[in-house]
Amino acid sequence: MELMGCGRFRGCLVLVLFAALLVGLVSGIGVNWGTQLTHPLPSSTVVKMLKDNGIQKVKLFDADPDILDALKKSGIQVMVGIPNDMLYTLANSMQAAQKWVSKNVSAHISSGGVDIRYVAVGNEPFLSTYNGSFKTTTLPALQNIQSALVKAGLGNQVKVTVPLNADVYQSAQVPSDGDFRQDIHDLMVQIVQFLSQNNAPFTVNIYPFISLYEDPNFPVDYAFFNGFQSPINDNGRIYDNVFDANHDTLVWALQKNGFGNMPIIVGEVGWPTDGDRNANLEYAQRFNQGFMSRYIAGKGTPMRPGPMDAYLFSLLDEDNKSIQPGNFERHWGLFYYDGQPKYQLNIGSRNGLVAATGVAYLAKKWCILKPSANLNSDQVAPSVSYACQNADCTSLGYQTSCGNLDARGNISYAFNSYYQVNDQIDSACKFPGLSVVTDKDPSTGDCKFKIMIQTDSAVLHGNGRIWHLRIVLLLCLFFTLLSP
């Protein structure tokens, strides 16, 4: 668990007023709009969906011009992002920073009417899994982007920040023990000081699901907001959920290092719905509604009891995300890939989520294992492996949405996933002697065999798909030659 703190302050009144202004500007919930989908919805469709749901803020992971164009005059506040792989260039070249700001911020504000409020410099750059790759470039990149914003006349209008994972701080027992991680302590203080000097917020991503995922002994109820029966008492402050304890660990870490009044943005918070035994619709609805009920009521944490600024993670499922952290990574969306809501959720403006409109689907057909196919064929394993490597099989596994399928069902799911990702073209259902196209929906119970939406992704990714299909055809030829 982690914490945060407060301390010396030159211009304390200014920061308090800034925090109050920040709260006033961002009363509505925000969402993260990720784009790692094989078949993304049109940006205009997503913007309409955001507005239909009363979502007032969006956090992006880059500065995609198509998305920013769609956000013109939408009334939606925007946080644009700079990917980690750009930090080195921006840290070492003021000219590159100015060019980035001119192209991705100034141009959209001045001519396009895009309400850009923040630039997120990097994304969780100090994750321990990065082995320090971005330690030397994050702060210089942050400084150069800030200077470029000032030079562009946007220093007061657009603020810099660095979305950080909650692993940048830690505590031994209770939130009040909190401080920044030892290996990056001095760097974190430098970053916080720079943010403070520029009236910029600290952005943190908090994931109670990860606590549950990484520790089989973690008390399940402590991950939610329903009143844990064995709360933590930290010098009279009661913590009955891990979100509050984690958040206030950061508050104490800031306070101990002299920045107790720094505004905090919760850059990512949410719960996945598939890909792990604790990732399901019931838990996701329980967590997100619990969080939203508190958010709508303006209830903060014991150390920060007022309204908070937060972005739900995430808007849509992303079937092309890396699954290195876990299969759940592709299932954080409040909505499925096609903009259909997963469950009832009151986010403040309406009683439930509003689906995307005007979504076009491919034909109602699926690729499945032939009823006559031999499961003992030596062609089964490599075919399934190939399909899953080039599509999305993260709904298969122990206690997932498709965890109850038998062997034939698992194979069919893999084949169909590949078939749909490749826009149902005939050659994507040519697994050697194993597959067949059907117009009968093979979905069963909670396990849905998807039909892909119509997009221009076939054109955008055409070359890669052609190579995939060539490999499938080569596999077919190879296994045919091997057959007696």
XYZ file of C-alpha atoms in Angstrom:
484
model
C 0.000 0.000 0.000
C 1.177 3.532 -0.667
C 0.784 7.145 0.602
C 1.556 10.825 0.301
C 2.103 14.026 2.256
C 2.333 17.817 2.564
C 4.933 20.416 3.494
C 6.567 23.792 2.782
C 4.843 26.108 0.422
C 5.706 29.285 -1.327
C 2.530 30.451 -2.983
C 0.282 28.092 -1.015
C -2.744 30.273 -1.693
C -2.072 30.178 -5.432
C -2.022 26.384 -5.422
C -5.175 26.138 -3.345
C -6.957 28.480 -5.754
C -5.577 26.495 -8.694
C -6.867 23.263 -7.186
C -10.297 24.813 -6.665
C -10.323 26.077 -10.238
C -9.264 22.648 -11.485
C -12.154 20.990 -9.661
C -14.569 23.532 -11.083
C -13.437 22.852 -14.616
C -13.569 19.097 -14.481
C -16.781 18.149 -12.744
C -17.598 15.371 -15.236
C -15.832 12.032 -15.399
C -13.172 11.477 -18.033
C -12.253 8.352 -19.977
C -9.124 6.961 -21.588
C -9.494 6.487 -25.330
C -7.027 3.839 -26.443
C -6.664 2.926 -30.104
C -4.910 -0.443 -30.170
C -7.734 -2.196 -32.013
C -7.501 -4.151 -35.249
C -10.813 -2.593 -36.277
C -11.267 0.799 -34.595
C -14.580 2.564 -34.727
C -14.537 5.782 -36.790
C -13.345 8.676 -34.640
C -16.541 10.610 -35.346
C -18.589 7.659 -34.061
C -16.579 7.560 -30.835
C -16.878 11.317 -30.273
C -20.651 11.082 -30.707
C -20.694 8.212 -28.217
C -18.695 10.305 -25.734
C -21.173 13.164 -26.061
C -24.195 10.851 -25.884
C -22.833 9.581 -22.575
C -22.140 13.043 -21.185
C -18.384 12.403 -20.985
C -16.627 15.752 -20.721
C -12.952 14.778 -20.732
C -10.846 12.362 -22.726
C -7.273 11.194 -22.235
C -5.339 10.064 -25.321
C -2.098 8.114 -25.548
C -0.806 10.021 -28.548
C -1.953 12.944 -30.693
C -3.678 11.200 -33.580
C -4.750 13.943 -36.026
C -7.884 12.045 -37.081
C -9.055 11.809 -33.471
C -8.199 15.444 -32.744
C -10.052 16.539 -35.864
C -13.107 14.610 -34.676
C -12.889 16.372 -31.287
C -13.128 19.841 -32.855
C -15.794 21.994 -31.221
C -17.073 18.946 -29.308
C -16.878 20.656 -25.930
C -14.746 17.751 -24.686
C -11.557 18.588 -22.791
C -8.525 16.710 -24.085
C -5.282 15.353 -22.674
C -2.965 14.466 -25.549
C -0.156 11.985 -25.002
C 3.482 11.556 -25.936
C 4.545 7.882 -26.171
C 7.606 6.735 -24.246
C 9.540 6.003 -27.426
C 9.535 9.734 -28.220
C 11.017 10.829 -24.887
C 14.654 10.495 -25.962
C 14.216 12.748 -28.993
C 12.211 15.358 -27.098
C 14.654 15.311 -24.178
C 17.621 15.975 -26.443
C 16.158 18.500 -28.867
C 14.330 21.702 -28.011
C 13.604 22.045 -31.714
C 11.878 18.643 -31.746
C 9.790 19.670 -28.724
C 8.735 22.918 -30.416
C 7.857 21.072 -33.596
C 5.799 18.522 -31.660
C 3.868 21.231 -29.807
C 3.295 23.204 -33.011
C 1.953 20.196 -34.896
C 0.032 18.414 -32.159
C -1.172 21.191 -29.858
C -1.003 24.698 -31.340
C -2.404 23.740 -34.744
C -5.454 22.032 -33.246
C -6.162 24.755 -30.698
C -5.772 27.745 -33.008
C -7.461 26.495 -36.160
C -9.477 23.502 -35.072
C -11.140 24.490 -31.835
C -9.853 21.441 -29.937
C -9.969 22.057 -26.175
C -6.538 20.660 -25.256
C -5.881 21.090 -21.517
C -2.941 18.767 -20.854
C 0.040 17.148 -22.501
C 0.906 13.788 -20.931
C 4.664 13.372 -21.331
C 5.274 9.621 -21.430
C 3.093 6.911 -19.965
C 4.168 5.169 -16.747
C 7.846 5.644 -17.726
C 9.209 4.417 -14.390
C 7.520 1.014 -14.333
C 9.986 -1.398 -12.762
C 9.595 -3.660 -15.805
C 11.249 -0.953 -17.965
C 14.479 -1.373 -15.989
C 15.141 2.345 -15.865
C 14.989 2.866 -19.650
C 13.323 6.283 -19.328
C 14.886 7.593 -16.120
C 17.242 10.012 -17.829
C 14.856 11.288 -20.505
C 11.494 11.859 -18.801
C 12.309 15.053 -16.896
C 14.253 16.732 -19.742
C 11.425 15.884 -22.162
C 8.919 17.328 -19.680
C 10.990 20.508 -19.368
C 11.363 20.925 -23.124
C 7.648 20.417 -23.805
C 6.813 22.970 -21.107
C 9.240 25.467 -22.648
C 7.742 24.824 -26.074
C 4.234 25.445 -24.738
C 5.364 28.717 -23.173
C 7.051 29.797 -26.401
C 3.824 29.000 -28.283
C 1.889 31.218 -25.887
C 0.080 28.240 -24.330
C 1.865 28.013 -20.973
C -1.207 29.022 -18.972
C -3.788 27.230 -21.104
C -2.129 23.810 -21.503
C -0.409 22.056 -18.602
C 2.182 19.295 -18.709
C 1.994 16.167 -16.589
C 3.464 12.657 -16.450
C 1.008 9.767 -15.943
C 2.749 7.533 -13.430
C 1.987 4.067 -12.166
C 1.305 3.743 -8.458
C 4.543 1.777 -8.123
C 6.498 5.072 -7.999
C 5.580 5.299 -4.304
C 5.311 2.748 -1.519
C 4.726 2.288 2.196
C 5.671 -0.291 4.766
C 2.245 -0.628 6.397
C -0.147 2.305 6.300
C -0.608 5.312 4.008
C 1.203 7.673 6.373
C 4.366 5.588 5.860
C 4.319 6.546 2.186
C 7.218 7.943 0.233
C 8.583 7.726 -3.282
C 10.330 4.548 -4.357
C 13.932 4.602 -3.191
C 15.573 4.046 -6.594
C 13.781 7.059 -8.120
C 13.182 9.174 -5.006
C 15.347 12.149 -5.953
C 14.124 12.092 -9.554
C 10.504 12.039 -8.419
C 11.103 15.047 -6.164
C 12.657 16.910 -9.097
C 9.667 16.102 -11.304
C 7.161 17.093 -8.630
C 9.034 20.337 -8.015
C 8.939 21.140 -11.729
C 5.216 20.373 -11.928
C 4.607 22.567 -8.896
C 6.568 25.484 -10.353
C 4.357 25.335 -13.436
C 1.038 24.866 -11.614
C 0.737 21.414 -13.170
C -0.892 18.351 -11.600
C 0.500 14.983 -10.539
C -1.148 12.199 -12.555
C -1.331 8.684 -11.120
C -2.832 5.419 -12.370
C -4.390 3.298 -9.612
C -5.526 -0.285 -10.197
C -7.026 -2.252 -7.311
C -7.558 -5.117 -9.783
C -3.786 -5.526 -10.082
C -3.520 -5.949 -6.306
C -5.958 -8.831 -6.576
C -4.301 -10.232 -9.708
C -0.782 -10.274 -8.252
C -1.587 -11.535 -4.761
C -3.830 -14.606 -4.371
C -4.127 -13.810 -0.652
C -5.328 -10.245 -1.190
C -8.751 -9.767 0.467
C -11.261 -9.484 -2.375
C -13.642 -7.071 -0.647
C -10.800 -4.635 0.048
C -10.524 -4.078 -3.727
C -14.070 -2.660 -3.850
C -16.020 0.141 -2.182
C -18.619 -1.832 -0.246
C -17.109 -1.616 3.214
C -14.269 -4.004 4.024
C -14.912 -5.667 7.389
C -11.314 -5.271 8.631
C -10.415 -1.693 7.709
C -7.005 -0.140 8.291
C -6.774 2.527 10.983
C -4.026 5.008 10.146
C -3.893 7.410 13.110
C -7.663 7.825 13.067
C -8.080 7.749 9.305
C -10.062 4.669 8.318
C -9.344 2.827 5.069
C -11.903 0.233 4.003
C -10.730 -0.008 0.385
C -7.353 -0.191 -1.326
C -8.035 2.687 -3.739
C -8.219 5.206 -0.894
C -5.175 3.720 0.815
C -3.179 3.771 -2.403
C -4.221 7.327 -3.289
C -3.392 8.636 0.174
C -0.022 6.919 0.137
C 0.730 9.288 -2.736
C -0.666 12.230 -0.762
C 1.725 11.415 2.073
C 4.673 10.969 -0.293
C 4.003 14.418 -1.740
C 3.500 15.923 1.704
C 6.709 14.495 3.122
C 8.647 16.047 0.278
C 7.094 19.481 0.613
C 4.232 19.363 -1.892
C 1.181 18.503 0.187
C -1.207 20.714 -1.767
C -0.305 19.520 -5.256
C -3.390 18.737 -7.381
C -3.751 15.039 -8.222
C -5.370 13.573 -11.320
C -6.294 9.894 -11.290
C -5.232 9.216 -14.865
C -6.475 5.640 -15.036
C -8.843 3.656 -12.833
C -11.042 0.733 -13.834
C -11.593 -3.006 -13.927
C -11.300 -5.535 -16.800
C -14.071 -7.936 -17.767
C -12.253 -10.968 -19.184
C -8.921 -12.758 -19.441
C -8.569 -13.673 -15.741
C -10.661 -15.311 -13.049
C -11.123 -11.942 -11.297
C -11.814 -10.092 -14.546
C -15.530 -10.429 -15.184
C -18.651 -8.360 -15.769
C -19.864 -8.665 -12.169
C -16.633 -7.416 -10.592
C -16.162 -4.678 -13.193
C -19.679 -3.341 -12.660
C -19.234 -3.552 -8.884
C -15.954 -1.653 -8.920
C -16.761 0.989 -11.510
C -20.189 1.762 -10.071
C -18.707 1.922 -6.598
C -16.092 4.362 -7.817
C -18.598 6.416 -9.827
C -21.089 6.687 -6.957
C -18.379 8.223 -4.795
C -17.161 10.393 -7.659
C -20.627 11.781 -8.412
C -21.168 12.497 -4.713
C -17.877 14.425 -4.585
C -16.489 12.063 -1.986
C -12.727 11.859 -2.014
C -10.330 10.053 0.296
C -9.506 10.539 3.986
C -6.542 12.783 3.077
C -8.312 14.518 0.177
C -12.020 14.451 1.104
C -13.303 16.700 -1.695
C -14.131 16.043 -5.370
C -11.433 14.388 -7.459
C -10.370 14.556 -11.089
C -10.346 11.131 -12.732
C -10.372 9.244 -16.033
C -11.938 5.801 -16.241
C -9.908 3.127 -17.980
C -10.961 2.433 -20.551
C -13.547 3.443 -23.108
C -13.283 0.464 -25.490
C -11.783 -3.028 -25.485
C -8.545 -3.117 -27.493
C -7.946 -6.454 -29.200
C -4.451 -5.550 -30.387
C -2.896 -4.571 -27.061
C 0.127 -6.388 -25.711
C -0.863 -9.175 -23.340
C 2.523 -9.290 -21.633
C 1.006 -7.979 -18.362
C -1.852 -10.507 -18.684
C -4.696 -11.577 -20.973
C -6.981 -9.099 -19.214
C -5.192 -6.209 -20.958
C -7.540 -6.435 -23.944
C -10.704 -6.200 -21.845
C -10.646 -2.936 -19.850
C -13.403 -1.256 -21.862
C -16.697 0.024 -20.531
C -17.787 -0.849 -24.061
C -16.942 -3.790 -26.308
C -14.892 -3.213 -29.462
C -18.077 -2.286 -31.355
C -19.241 0.377 -28.899
C -21.868 -1.776 -27.189
C -22.002 -1.291 -23.389
C -21.004 -4.282 -21.300
C -23.158 -3.613 -18.249
C -25.315 -0.990 -16.583
C -23.258 1.905 -15.241
C -24.385 5.305 -14.032
C -21.612 7.779 -14.803
C -23.588 10.823 -13.761
C -25.481 12.183 -16.732
C -27.742 9.206 -17.460
C -28.942 6.027 -15.803
C -26.932 3.791 -18.119
C -24.345 3.764 -20.843
C -25.418 4.725 -24.365
C -24.187 2.527 -27.225
C -22.415 3.729 -30.348
C -24.771 4.357 -33.243
C -24.473 3.583 -36.932
C -22.056 0.695 -36.474
C -21.864 -1.589 -39.525
C -20.978 -5.269 -39.143
C -19.638 -7.890 -41.503
C -21.917 -10.740 -42.602
C -23.345 -13.129 -40.019
C -20.913 -15.957 -40.611
C -18.248 -17.631 -38.566
C -15.238 -19.890 -39.129
C -15.344 -23.041 -36.990
C -13.783 -26.475 -36.717
C -15.328 -28.920 -39.189
C -17.643 -31.393 -37.439
C -15.760 -34.179 -39.230
C -12.286 -32.904 -38.282
C -10.003 -35.226 -36.341
C -8.875 -33.655 -33.055
C -5.794 -35.883 -33.068
C -4.555 -34.436 -36.346
C -1.030 -33.105 -36.107
C -2.296 -30.019 -37.930
C -4.501 -28.878 -35.034
C -1.872 -27.489 -32.655
C 0.078 -25.357 -35.160
C -3.144 -24.074 -36.723
C -4.594 -22.967 -33.376
C -1.265 -21.489 -32.333
C -1.040 -19.486 -35.546
C -4.632 -18.253 -35.258
C -4.170 -17.079 -31.671
C -0.831 -15.404 -32.362
C -2.421 -13.323 -35.089
C -5.813 -12.661 -33.528
C -7.263 -12.569 -30.005
C -7.803 -15.704 -27.911
C -7.700 -13.996 -24.508
C -11.285 -15.032 -23.719
C -10.115 -18.652 -23.599
C -8.737 -19.961 -20.332
C -9.529 -20.780 -16.734
C -12.640 -18.964 -15.449
C -12.814 -16.631 -18.453
C -15.953 -15.930 -20.477
C -15.187 -18.880 -22.773
C -13.548 -21.057 -20.134
C -16.289 -23.696 -20.336
C -15.780 -24.547 -24.004
C -14.672 -28.064 -24.859
C -11.679 -28.788 -27.093
C -13.676 -28.388 -30.292
C -15.131 -25.132 -29.047
C -11.691 -23.739 -28.191
C -10.414 -24.536 -31.666
C -13.480 -22.997 -33.299
C -13.076 -19.856 -31.208
C -9.450 -19.478 -32.311
C -10.311 -20.031 -35.976
C -13.175 -17.534 -35.864
C -11.097 -14.902 -34.129
C -8.552 -15.087 -36.947
C -11.285 -15.117 -39.574
C -12.965 -11.990 -38.210
C -9.712 -10.078 -37.722
C -9.021 -10.734 -41.398
C -12.403 -9.349 -42.478
C -13.944 -12.758 -43.201
C -12.001 -13.229 -46.420
C -12.258 -16.803 -47.677
C -8.549 -17.591 -47.325
C -8.696 -16.779 -43.589
C -10.787 -19.912 -43.022
C -8.519 -22.362 -44.831
C -6.857 -24.167 -41.945
C -5.692 -27.442 -43.573
C -8.562 -29.903 -43.521
C -9.905 -28.433 -40.276
C -12.072 -25.365 -40.844
C -15.386 -24.479 -42.417
C -17.557 -21.352 -42.634
C -21.006 -21.515 -41.041
C -23.976 -19.159 -40.806
C -25.062 -20.658 -37.478
C -23.869 -18.626 -34.496
C -21.589 -20.874 -32.367
C -21.843 -18.570 -29.329
C -22.869 -20.298 -26.129
C -23.768 -18.813 -22.739
C -21.366 -16.011 -21.826
C -18.985 -16.993 -24.621
C -19.616 -14.810 -27.637
C -18.100 -15.613 -31.031
C -17.712 -12.102 -32.397
C -18.563 -10.746 -35.811
C -16.163 -7.991 -36.823
C -17.282 -4.476 -37.620
C -16.756 -2.917 -41.027
C -13.844 -0.471 -41.075
C -11.151 0.651 -43.455
C -8.616 -1.389 -41.459
C -8.437 -3.986 -44.213
C -6.889 -1.296 -46.389
C -4.737 0.109 -43.617
C -3.374 -3.278 -42.629
C -3.670 -4.957 -45.985
C -0.010 -5.708 -46.512
C 0.368 -7.374 -43.132
C -2.746 -9.461 -43.664
C -1.617 -10.550 -47.096
C 1.548 -11.915 -45.539
C -0.449 -13.655 -42.808
C -2.599 -15.317 -45.441
C 0.389 -16.316 -47.491
C 1.756 -18.084 -44.419
C -1.573 -19.871 -43.906
C -1.512 -21.034 -47.525
C 2.071 -22.209 -47.119
C 1.033 -24.118 -43.990
C -1.783 -25.722 -45.949
C 0.655 -26.758 -48.673
C 3.181 -27.984 -46.125
C 0.691 -30.192 -44.278
C -0.767 -31.454 -47.559
C 2.674 -32.588 -48.677
C 3.225 -34.302 -45.336
C -0.084 -36.170 -45.512
C 0.258 -39.852 -46.546
